[in-house]
Amino acid sequence: MTGLKLLYVEDDARLAEQVRETLSAQGDSVEWVASGGEGLARAASEAFDVVILDRMLPDLNGIDLVARLREAGVAAPVLMLSALGRVENRVDGLEAGVDDYMAKPFEPSELVARIRALHRRAAGQAHSAVILFGDMECHVKARTAHRQGRHIPLSPKEFKLFKYLIENGGEVVTREMLLRHVWNLSFDPQTNVIDVSVGRLRRKLEEGFETPVLETIWGTGYRLVAA
């Protein structure tokens, strides 16, 4: 893999320099900015392979920044770094639309590995611009969902859930698979986050249509079916 073009939003200058040195040693090009406002402006004006951002920025909360990035049409995968490493903090970040979440302190080698995994995943998605299943469409690059030609407005997390379900259309998807691929969690946080998110997605996909498309497989998981 050739070096990646990375945007790093971090107000801690010492940590930023350490991370820049680590990533530059891998051949990556790292642009560092110290505020959320600068990060938003740079990400919206230029394409980056991965955006890395701190959660607690002086001018703009990292969670809000992710939402602003997506509203601005920034499709680059986002890795959030934060001193807030409890399960609920990580779930909040992933729910907000970040693609991966690492708690501080972290091992530099793990940071490098996660950035490369995010880039590989995004590059794979780019090859499949539109996924079709039944009367539904998933426009990957535009991050939009449609049914019978009608646009279905989804939050970043709902879109990620829909995309995973349509990629596995007709197949049973277990709760463990959803945790791993949609929430990037290798453990069950013992919350009802999946049920709530699936419930919201189901309402949006089925309200105003005659045929249901999202089945609950009791005790196992869910299945998207073709209408």
Tab-separated table of N, CA, C and O in Angstrom, residues 105-195:
chain	number	residue	atom	x	y	z
A	105	PRO	N	-4.681	6.190	26.317
A	105	PRO	CA	-3.537	6.090	25.395
A	105	PRO	C	-3.662	4.866	24.491
A	105	PRO	O	-4.392	3.931	24.832
A	106	PHE	N	-2.963	4.892	23.368
A	106	PHE	CA	-3.046	3.789	22.426
A	106	PHE	C	-1.652	3.424	21.930
A	106	PHE	O	-0.703	4.215	22.041
A	107	GLU	N	-1.539	2.222	21.402
A	107	GLU	CA	-0.276	1.778	20.841
A	107	GLU	C	-0.160	2.311	19.412
A	107	GLU	O	-1.099	2.151	18.614
A	108	PRO	N	0.968	2.928	19.063
A	108	PRO	CA	1.114	3.458	17.699
A	108	PRO	C	0.872	2.407	16.617
A	108	PRO	O	0.283	2.707	15.581
A	109	SER	N	1.330	1.181	16.850
A	109	SER	CA	1.156	0.135	15.834
A	109	SER	C	-0.323	-0.171	15.600
A	109	SER	O	-0.747	-0.446	14.464
A	110	GLU	N	-1.137	-0.104	16.665
A	110	GLU	CA	-2.567	-0.350	16.497
A	110	GLU	C	-3.219	0.802	15.732
A	110	GLU	O	-4.115	0.578	14.897
A	111	LEU	N	-2.773	2.023	15.994
A	111	LEU	CA	-3.314	3.164	15.250
A	111	LEU	C	-3.034	2.991	13.754
A	111	LEU	O	-3.931	3.177	12.918
A	112	VAL	N	-1.811	2.630	13.407
A	112	VAL	CA	-1.456	2.425	11.996
A	112	VAL	C	-2.333	1.341	11.382
A	112	VAL	O	-2.874	1.492	10.277
A	113	ALA	N	-2.497	0.236	12.095
A	113	ALA	CA	-3.287	-0.885	11.569
A	113	ALA	C	-4.741	-0.494	11.358
A	113	ALA	O	-5.364	-0.851	10.355
A	114	ARG	N	-5.288	0.252	12.297
A	114	ARG	CA	-6.699	0.627	12.175
A	114	ARG	C	-6.913	1.608	11.023
A	114	ARG	O	-7.917	1.552	10.315
A	115	ILE	N	-5.989	2.538	10.844
A	115	ILE	CA	-6.111	3.484	9.725
A	115	ILE	C	-6.090	2.740	8.400
A	115	ILE	O	-6.896	3.008	7.500
A	116	ARG	N	-5.201	1.776	8.270
A	116	ARG	CA	-5.122	1.018	7.023
A	116	ARG	C	-6.369	0.153	6.809
A	116	ARG	O	-6.841	-0.008	5.687
A	117	ALA	N	-6.908	-0.398	7.879
A	117	ALA	CA	-8.137	-1.191	7.755
A	117	ALA	C	-9.297	-0.307	7.295
A	117	ALA	O	-10.107	-0.706	6.444
A	118	LEU	N	-9.391	0.904	7.836
A	118	LEU	CA	-10.441	1.821	7.415
A	118	LEU	C	-10.308	2.168	5.942
A	118	LEU	O	-11.300	2.211	5.204
A	119	HIS	N	-9.077	2.416	5.519
A	119	HIS	CA	-8.864	2.778	4.115
A	119	HIS	C	-9.197	1.612	3.189
A	119	HIS	O	-9.829	1.811	2.146
A	120	ARG	N	-8.807	0.416	3.552
A	120	ARG	CA	-9.138	-0.754	2.719
A	120	ARG	C	-10.647	-0.913	2.604
A	120	ARG	O	-11.172	-1.189	1.532
A	121	ARG	N	-11.342	-0.745	3.719
A	121	ARG	CA	-12.794	-0.901	3.717
A	121	ARG	C	-13.448	0.158	2.820
A	121	ARG	O	-14.338	-0.135	2.028
A	122	ALA	N	-12.986	1.397	2.926
A	122	ALA	CA	-13.556	2.474	2.109
A	122	ALA	C	-13.259	2.252	0.632
A	122	ALA	O	-14.101	2.519	-0.228
A	123	ALA	N	-12.049	1.777	0.328
A	123	ALA	CA	-11.689	1.531	-1.075
A	123	ALA	C	-12.561	0.426	-1.660
A	123	ALA	O	-12.971	0.488	-2.819
A	124	GLY	N	-12.863	-0.580	-0.876
A	124	GLY	CA	-13.741	-1.661	-1.337
A	124	GLY	C	-15.137	-1.168	-1.597
A	124	GLY	O	-15.781	-1.549	-2.581
A	125	GLN	N	-15.622	-0.269	-0.756
A	125	GLN	CA	-16.956	0.293	-0.943
A	125	GLN	C	-17.035	1.103	-2.222
A	125	GLN	O	-18.048	1.092	-2.913
A	126	ALA	N	-15.956	1.798	-2.554
A	126	ALA	CA	-15.981	2.661	-3.730
A	126	ALA	C	-16.183	1.869	-5.012
A	126	ALA	O	-16.677	2.388	-6.014
A	127	HIS	N	-15.778	0.581	-5.004
A	127	HIS	CA	-15.939	-0.232	-6.204
A	127	HIS	C	-17.397	-0.625	-6.421
A	127	HIS	O	-17.773	-1.018	-7.515
A	128	SER	N	-18.216	-0.589	-5.385
A	128	SER	CA	-19.622	-0.943	-5.515
A	128	SER	C	-20.450	0.317	-5.247
A	128	SER	O	-20.885	0.573	-4.132
A	129	ALA	N	-20.636	1.120	-6.279
A	129	ALA	CA	-21.252	2.425	-6.084
A	129	ALA	C	-22.726	2.308	-5.722
A	129	ALA	O	-23.228	3.081	-4.921
A	130	VAL	N	-23.445	1.334	-6.310
A	130	VAL	CA	-24.874	1.165	-6.044
A	130	VAL	C	-25.160	-0.310	-5.780
A	130	VAL	O	-24.772	-1.181	-6.566
A	131	ILE	N	-25.817	-0.584	-4.662
A	131	ILE	CA	-26.210	-1.953	-4.325
A	131	ILE	C	-27.718	-2.043	-4.465
A	131	ILE	O	-28.452	-1.242	-3.869
A	132	LEU	N	-28.203	-3.021	-5.240
A	132	LEU	CA	-29.638	-3.189	-5.486
A	132	LEU	C	-30.121	-4.461	-4.815
A	132	LEU	O	-29.448	-5.496	-4.852
A	133	PHE	N	-31.317	-4.376	-4.201
A	133	PHE	CA	-31.940	-5.572	-3.630
A	133	PHE	C	-33.442	-5.326	-3.569
A	133	PHE	O	-33.902	-4.392	-2.899
A	134	GLY	N	-34.223	-6.172	-4.265
A	134	GLY	CA	-35.665	-5.952	-4.322
A	134	GLY	C	-35.963	-4.582	-4.896
A	134	GLY	O	-35.417	-4.215	-5.950
A	135	ASP	N	-36.807	-3.817	-4.191
A	135	ASP	CA	-37.111	-2.467	-4.675
A	135	ASP	C	-36.298	-1.404	-3.951
A	135	ASP	O	-36.640	-0.231	-3.947
A	136	MET	N	-35.171	-1.843	-3.338
A	136	MET	CA	-34.325	-0.920	-2.567
A	136	MET	C	-32.985	-0.675	-3.268
A	136	MET	O	-32.489	-1.535	-3.980
A	137	GLU	N	-32.426	0.500	-3.027
A	137	GLU	CA	-31.127	0.866	-3.576
A	137	GLU	C	-30.283	1.515	-2.476
A	137	GLU	O	-30.790	2.320	-1.696
A	138	CYS	N	-29.004	1.175	-2.474
A	138	CYS	CA	-28.047	1.800	-1.567
A	138	CYS	C	-26.966	2.461	-2.414
A	138	CYS	O	-26.214	1.772	-3.106
A	139	HIS	N	-26.914	3.775	-2.401
A	139	HIS	CA	-25.899	4.523	-3.147
A	139	HIS	C	-24.731	4.786	-2.186
A	139	HIS	O	-24.819	5.674	-1.328
A	140	VAL	N	-23.674	3.991	-2.358
A	140	VAL	CA	-22.606	3.954	-1.354
A	140	VAL	C	-21.862	5.278	-1.255
A	140	VAL	O	-21.687	5.822	-0.165
A	141	LYS	N	-21.414	5.811	-2.376
A	141	LYS	CA	-20.611	7.028	-2.321
A	141	LYS	C	-21.436	8.226	-1.859
A	141	LYS	O	-20.949	9.078	-1.132
A	142	ALA	N	-22.698	8.269	-2.306
A	142	ALA	CA	-23.568	9.376	-1.888
A	142	ALA	C	-24.140	9.147	-0.498
A	142	ALA	O	-24.717	10.060	0.099
A	143	ARG	N	-23.999	7.903	0.017
A	143	ARG	CA	-24.497	7.533	1.336
A	143	ARG	C	-26.000	7.809	1.450
A	143	ARG	O	-26.481	8.421	2.425
A	144	THR	N	-26.758	7.354	0.428
A	144	THR	CA	-28.208	7.548	0.435
A	144	THR	C	-28.915	6.221	0.209
A	144	THR	O	-28.364	5.290	-0.374
A	145	ALA	N	-30.167	6.155	0.675
A	145	ALA	CA	-31.001	4.962	0.507
A	145	ALA	C	-32.267	5.340	-0.241
A	145	ALA	O	-32.797	6.448	-0.081
A	146	HIS	N	-32.767	4.390	-1.046
A	146	HIS	CA	-33.970	4.644	-1.834
A	146	HIS	C	-34.810	3.373	-1.844
A	146	HIS	O	-34.294	2.264	-1.847
A	147	ARG	N	-36.138	3.567	-1.870
A	147	ARG	CA	-37.057	2.444	-2.073
A	147	ARG	C	-38.113	2.862	-3.083
A	147	ARG	O	-38.741	3.913	-2.905
A	148	GLN	N	-38.292	2.045	-4.084
A	148	GLN	CA	-39.208	2.365	-5.192
A	148	GLN	C	-38.912	3.758	-5.728
A	148	GLN	O	-39.823	4.505	-6.068
A	149	GLY	N	-37.655	4.093	-5.769
A	149	GLY	CA	-37.233	5.378	-6.301
A	149	GLY	C	-37.377	6.540	-5.349
A	149	GLY	O	-36.951	7.660	-5.652
A	150	ARG	N	-37.950	6.286	-4.163
A	150	ARG	CA	-38.164	7.349	-3.182
A	150	ARG	C	-36.980	7.415	-2.222
A	150	ARG	O	-36.549	6.377	-1.691
A	151	HIS	N	-36.453	8.611	-2.002
A	151	HIS	CA	-35.324	8.772	-1.082
A	151	HIS	C	-35.768	8.527	0.360
A	151	HIS	O	-36.803	9.044	0.793
A	152	ILE	N	-34.990	7.713	1.080
A	152	ILE	CA	-35.273	7.438	2.494
A	152	ILE	C	-34.204	8.140	3.325
A	152	ILE	O	-33.042	7.723	3.323
A	153	PRO	N	-34.533	9.218	4.039
A	153	PRO	CA	-33.512	9.936	4.828
A	153	PRO	C	-33.061	9.099	6.025
A	153	PRO	O	-33.889	8.654	6.828
A	154	LEU	N	-31.758	8.872	6.124
A	154	LEU	CA	-31.193	8.065	7.208
A	154	LEU	C	-30.079	8.826	7.905
A	154	LEU	O	-29.358	9.601	7.278
A	155	SER	N	-29.919	8.580	9.198
A	155	SER	CA	-28.771	9.110	9.931
A	155	SER	C	-27.533	8.329	9.500
A	155	SER	O	-27.654	7.261	8.878
A	156	PRO	N	-26.318	8.836	9.805
A	156	PRO	CA	-25.109	8.088	9.424
A	156	PRO	C	-25.108	6.645	9.924
A	156	PRO	O	-24.724	5.725	9.196
A	157	LYS	N	-25.527	6.427	11.172
A	157	LYS	CA	-25.515	5.054	11.693
A	157	LYS	C	-26.602	4.208	11.019
A	157	LYS	O	-26.389	3.032	10.712
A	158	GLU	N	-27.778	4.786	10.785
A	158	GLU	CA	-28.843	4.042	10.100
A	158	GLU	C	-28.406	3.661	8.688
A	158	GLU	O	-28.708	2.565	8.211
A	159	PHE	N	-27.681	4.572	8.020
A	159	PHE	CA	-27.202	4.233	6.677
A	159	PHE	C	-26.212	3.072	6.734
A	159	PHE	O	-26.251	2.150	5.914
A	160	LYS	N	-25.321	3.107	7.709
A	160	LYS	CA	-24.336	2.022	7.835
A	160	LYS	C	-25.032	0.695	8.101
A	160	LYS	O	-24.639	-0.355	7.565
A	161	LEU	N	-26.065	0.717	8.928
A	161	LEU	CA	-26.851	-0.489	9.209
A	161	LEU	C	-27.569	-0.969	7.948
A	161	LEU	O	-27.548	-2.158	7.623
A	162	PHE	N	-28.208	-0.035	7.236
A	162	PHE	CA	-28.909	-0.397	5.993
A	162	PHE	C	-27.935	-0.990	4.981
A	162	PHE	O	-28.240	-2.006	4.333
A	163	LYS	N	-26.791	-0.383	4.844
A	163	LYS	CA	-25.797	-0.868	3.874
A	163	LYS	C	-25.370	-2.294	4.201
A	163	LYS	O	-25.245	-3.138	3.308
A	164	TYR	N	-25.139	-2.559	5.468
A	164	TYR	CA	-24.717	-3.915	5.835
A	164	TYR	C	-25.836	-4.919	5.575
A	164	TYR	O	-25.600	-6.019	5.085
A	165	LEU	N	-27.069	-4.524	5.895
A	165	LEU	CA	-28.195	-5.437	5.666
A	165	LEU	C	-28.420	-5.689	4.183
A	165	LEU	O	-28.675	-6.826	3.766
A	166	ILE	N	-28.300	-4.674	3.348
A	166	ILE	CA	-28.557	-4.870	1.926
A	166	ILE	C	-27.397	-5.644	1.276
A	166	ILE	O	-27.605	-6.390	0.318
A	167	GLU	N	-26.196	-5.473	1.806
A	167	GLU	CA	-25.077	-6.281	1.317
A	167	GLU	C	-25.307	-7.762	1.593
A	167	GLU	O	-24.773	-8.626	0.897
A	168	ASN	N	-26.089	-8.033	2.614
A	168	ASN	CA	-26.397	-9.414	2.993
A	168	ASN	C	-27.889	-9.701	2.783
A	168	ASN	O	-28.497	-10.484	3.526
A	169	GLY	N	-28.479	-9.043	1.775
A	169	GLY	CA	-29.910	-9.170	1.504
A	169	GLY	C	-30.353	-10.624	1.355
A	169	GLY	O	-29.720	-11.407	0.646
A	170	GLY	N	-31.453	-10.979	2.039
A	170	GLY	CA	-31.972	-12.338	1.972
A	170	GLY	C	-31.337	-13.294	2.967
A	170	GLY	O	-31.836	-14.408	3.167
A	171	GLU	N	-30.249	-12.873	3.609
A	171	GLU	CA	-29.544	-13.726	4.571
A	171	GLU	C	-29.842	-13.257	5.996
A	171	GLU	O	-30.047	-12.065	6.234
A	172	VAL	N	-29.831	-14.202	6.929
A	172	VAL	CA	-30.012	-13.842	8.331
A	172	VAL	C	-28.722	-13.200	8.852
A	172	VAL	O	-27.631	-13.761	8.684
A	173	VAL	N	-28.862	-12.026	9.453
A	173	VAL	CA	-27.724	-11.312	10.027
A	173	VAL	C	-27.881	-11.347	11.549
A	173	VAL	O	-28.889	-10.880	12.082
A	174	THR	N	-26.918	-11.913	12.230
A	174	THR	CA	-27.025	-12.043	13.681
A	174	THR	C	-26.660	-10.738	14.387
A	174	THR	O	-26.036	-9.847	13.802
A	175	ARG	N	-27.035	-10.649	15.666
A	175	ARG	CA	-26.680	-9.464	16.459
A	175	ARG	C	-25.166	-9.330	16.570
A	175	ARG	O	-24.636	-8.214	16.550
A	176	GLU	N	-24.461	-10.459	16.670
A	176	GLU	CA	-23.005	-10.406	16.764
A	176	GLU	C	-22.398	-9.832	15.486
A	176	GLU	O	-21.426	-9.063	15.521
A	177	MET	N	-22.964	-10.190	14.344
A	177	MET	CA	-22.461	-9.653	13.064
A	177	MET	C	-22.692	-8.145	12.998
A	177	MET	O	-21.825	-7.394	12.532
A	178	LEU	N	-23.852	-7.698	13.470
A	178	LEU	CA	-24.139	-6.263	13.450
A	178	LEU	C	-23.198	-5.513	14.382
A	178	LEU	O	-22.685	-4.443	14.038
A	179	LEU	N	-22.969	-6.052	15.571
A	179	LEU	CA	-22.045	-5.393	16.500
A	179	LEU	C	-20.662	-5.249	15.882
A	179	LEU	O	-20.017	-4.209	15.994
A	180	ARG	N	-20.217	-6.294	15.215
A	180	ARG	CA	-18.849	-6.292	14.678
A	180	ARG	C	-18.717	-5.383	13.454
A	180	ARG	O	-17.750	-4.626	13.340
A	181	HIS	N	-19.677	-5.456	12.535
A	181	HIS	CA	-19.525	-4.769	11.252
A	181	HIS	C	-20.155	-3.373	11.209
A	181	HIS	O	-19.750	-2.551	10.391
A	182	VAL	N	-21.152	-3.120	12.040
A	182	VAL	CA	-21.811	-1.810	12.018
A	182	VAL	C	-21.321	-0.937	13.161
A	182	VAL	O	-21.084	0.256	12.992
A	183	TRP	N	-21.140	-1.551	14.345
A	183	TRP	CA	-20.702	-0.777	15.515
A	183	TRP	C	-19.214	-0.948	15.804
A	183	TRP	O	-18.698	-0.353	16.730
A	184	ASN	N	-18.531	-1.799	15.042
A	184	ASN	CA	-17.101	-2.046	15.246
A	184	ASN	C	-16.798	-2.492	16.672
A	184	ASN	O	-15.775	-2.116	17.258
A	185	LEU	N	-17.677	-3.288	17.243
A	185	LEU	CA	-17.484	-3.788	18.599
A	185	LEU	C	-17.302	-5.303	18.568
A	185	LEU	O	-18.014	-6.007	17.844
A	186	SER	N	-16.362	-5.794	19.332
A	186	SER	CA	-16.125	-7.238	19.395
A	186	SER	C	-16.751	-7.840	20.650
A	186	SER	O	-16.471	-8.975	21.010
A	187	PHE	N	-17.573	-7.032	21.331
A	187	PHE	CA	-18.223	-7.494	22.554
A	187	PHE	C	-19.626	-6.904	22.587
A	187	PHE	O	-19.922	-5.934	21.868
A	188	ASP	N	-20.492	-7.497	23.384
A	188	ASP	CA	-21.861	-6.994	23.516
A	188	ASP	C	-21.907	-5.989	24.659
A	188	ASP	O	-21.658	-6.353	25.813
A	189	PRO	N	-22.185	-4.688	24.383
A	189	PRO	CA	-22.206	-3.691	25.457
A	189	PRO	C	-23.415	-3.816	26.370
A	189	PRO	O	-23.574	-3.014	27.293
A	190	GLN	N	-24.254	-4.831	26.115
A	190	GLN	CA	-25.427	-5.079	26.964
A	190	GLN	C	-26.360	-3.876	26.986
A	190	GLN	O	-26.835	-3.455	28.047
A	191	THR	N	-26.584	-3.305	25.824
A	191	THR	CA	-27.548	-2.227	25.681
A	191	THR	C	-28.553	-2.632	24.601
A	191	THR	O	-28.369	-3.630	23.907
A	192	ASN	N	-29.605	-1.828	24.470
A	192	ASN	CA	-30.600	-2.116	23.427
A	192	ASN	C	-30.334	-1.303	22.177
A	192	ASN	O	-31.241	-1.026	21.400
A	193	VAL	N	-29.066	-0.898	21.976
A	193	VAL	CA	-28.740	-0.021	20.847
A	193	VAL	C	-29.111	-0.656	19.515
A	193	VAL	O	-29.590	0.044	18.608
A	194	ILE	N	-28.925	-1.955	19.358
A	194	ILE	CA	-29.267	-2.605	18.089
A	194	ILE	C	-30.774	-2.566	17.867
A	194	ILE	O	-31.244	-2.202	16.779
A	195	ASP	N	-31.545	-2.952	18.886
A	195	ASP	CA	-32.999	-2.994	18.738
A	195	ASP	C	-33.557	-1.609	18.394
A	195	ASP	O	-34.435	-1.478	17.538
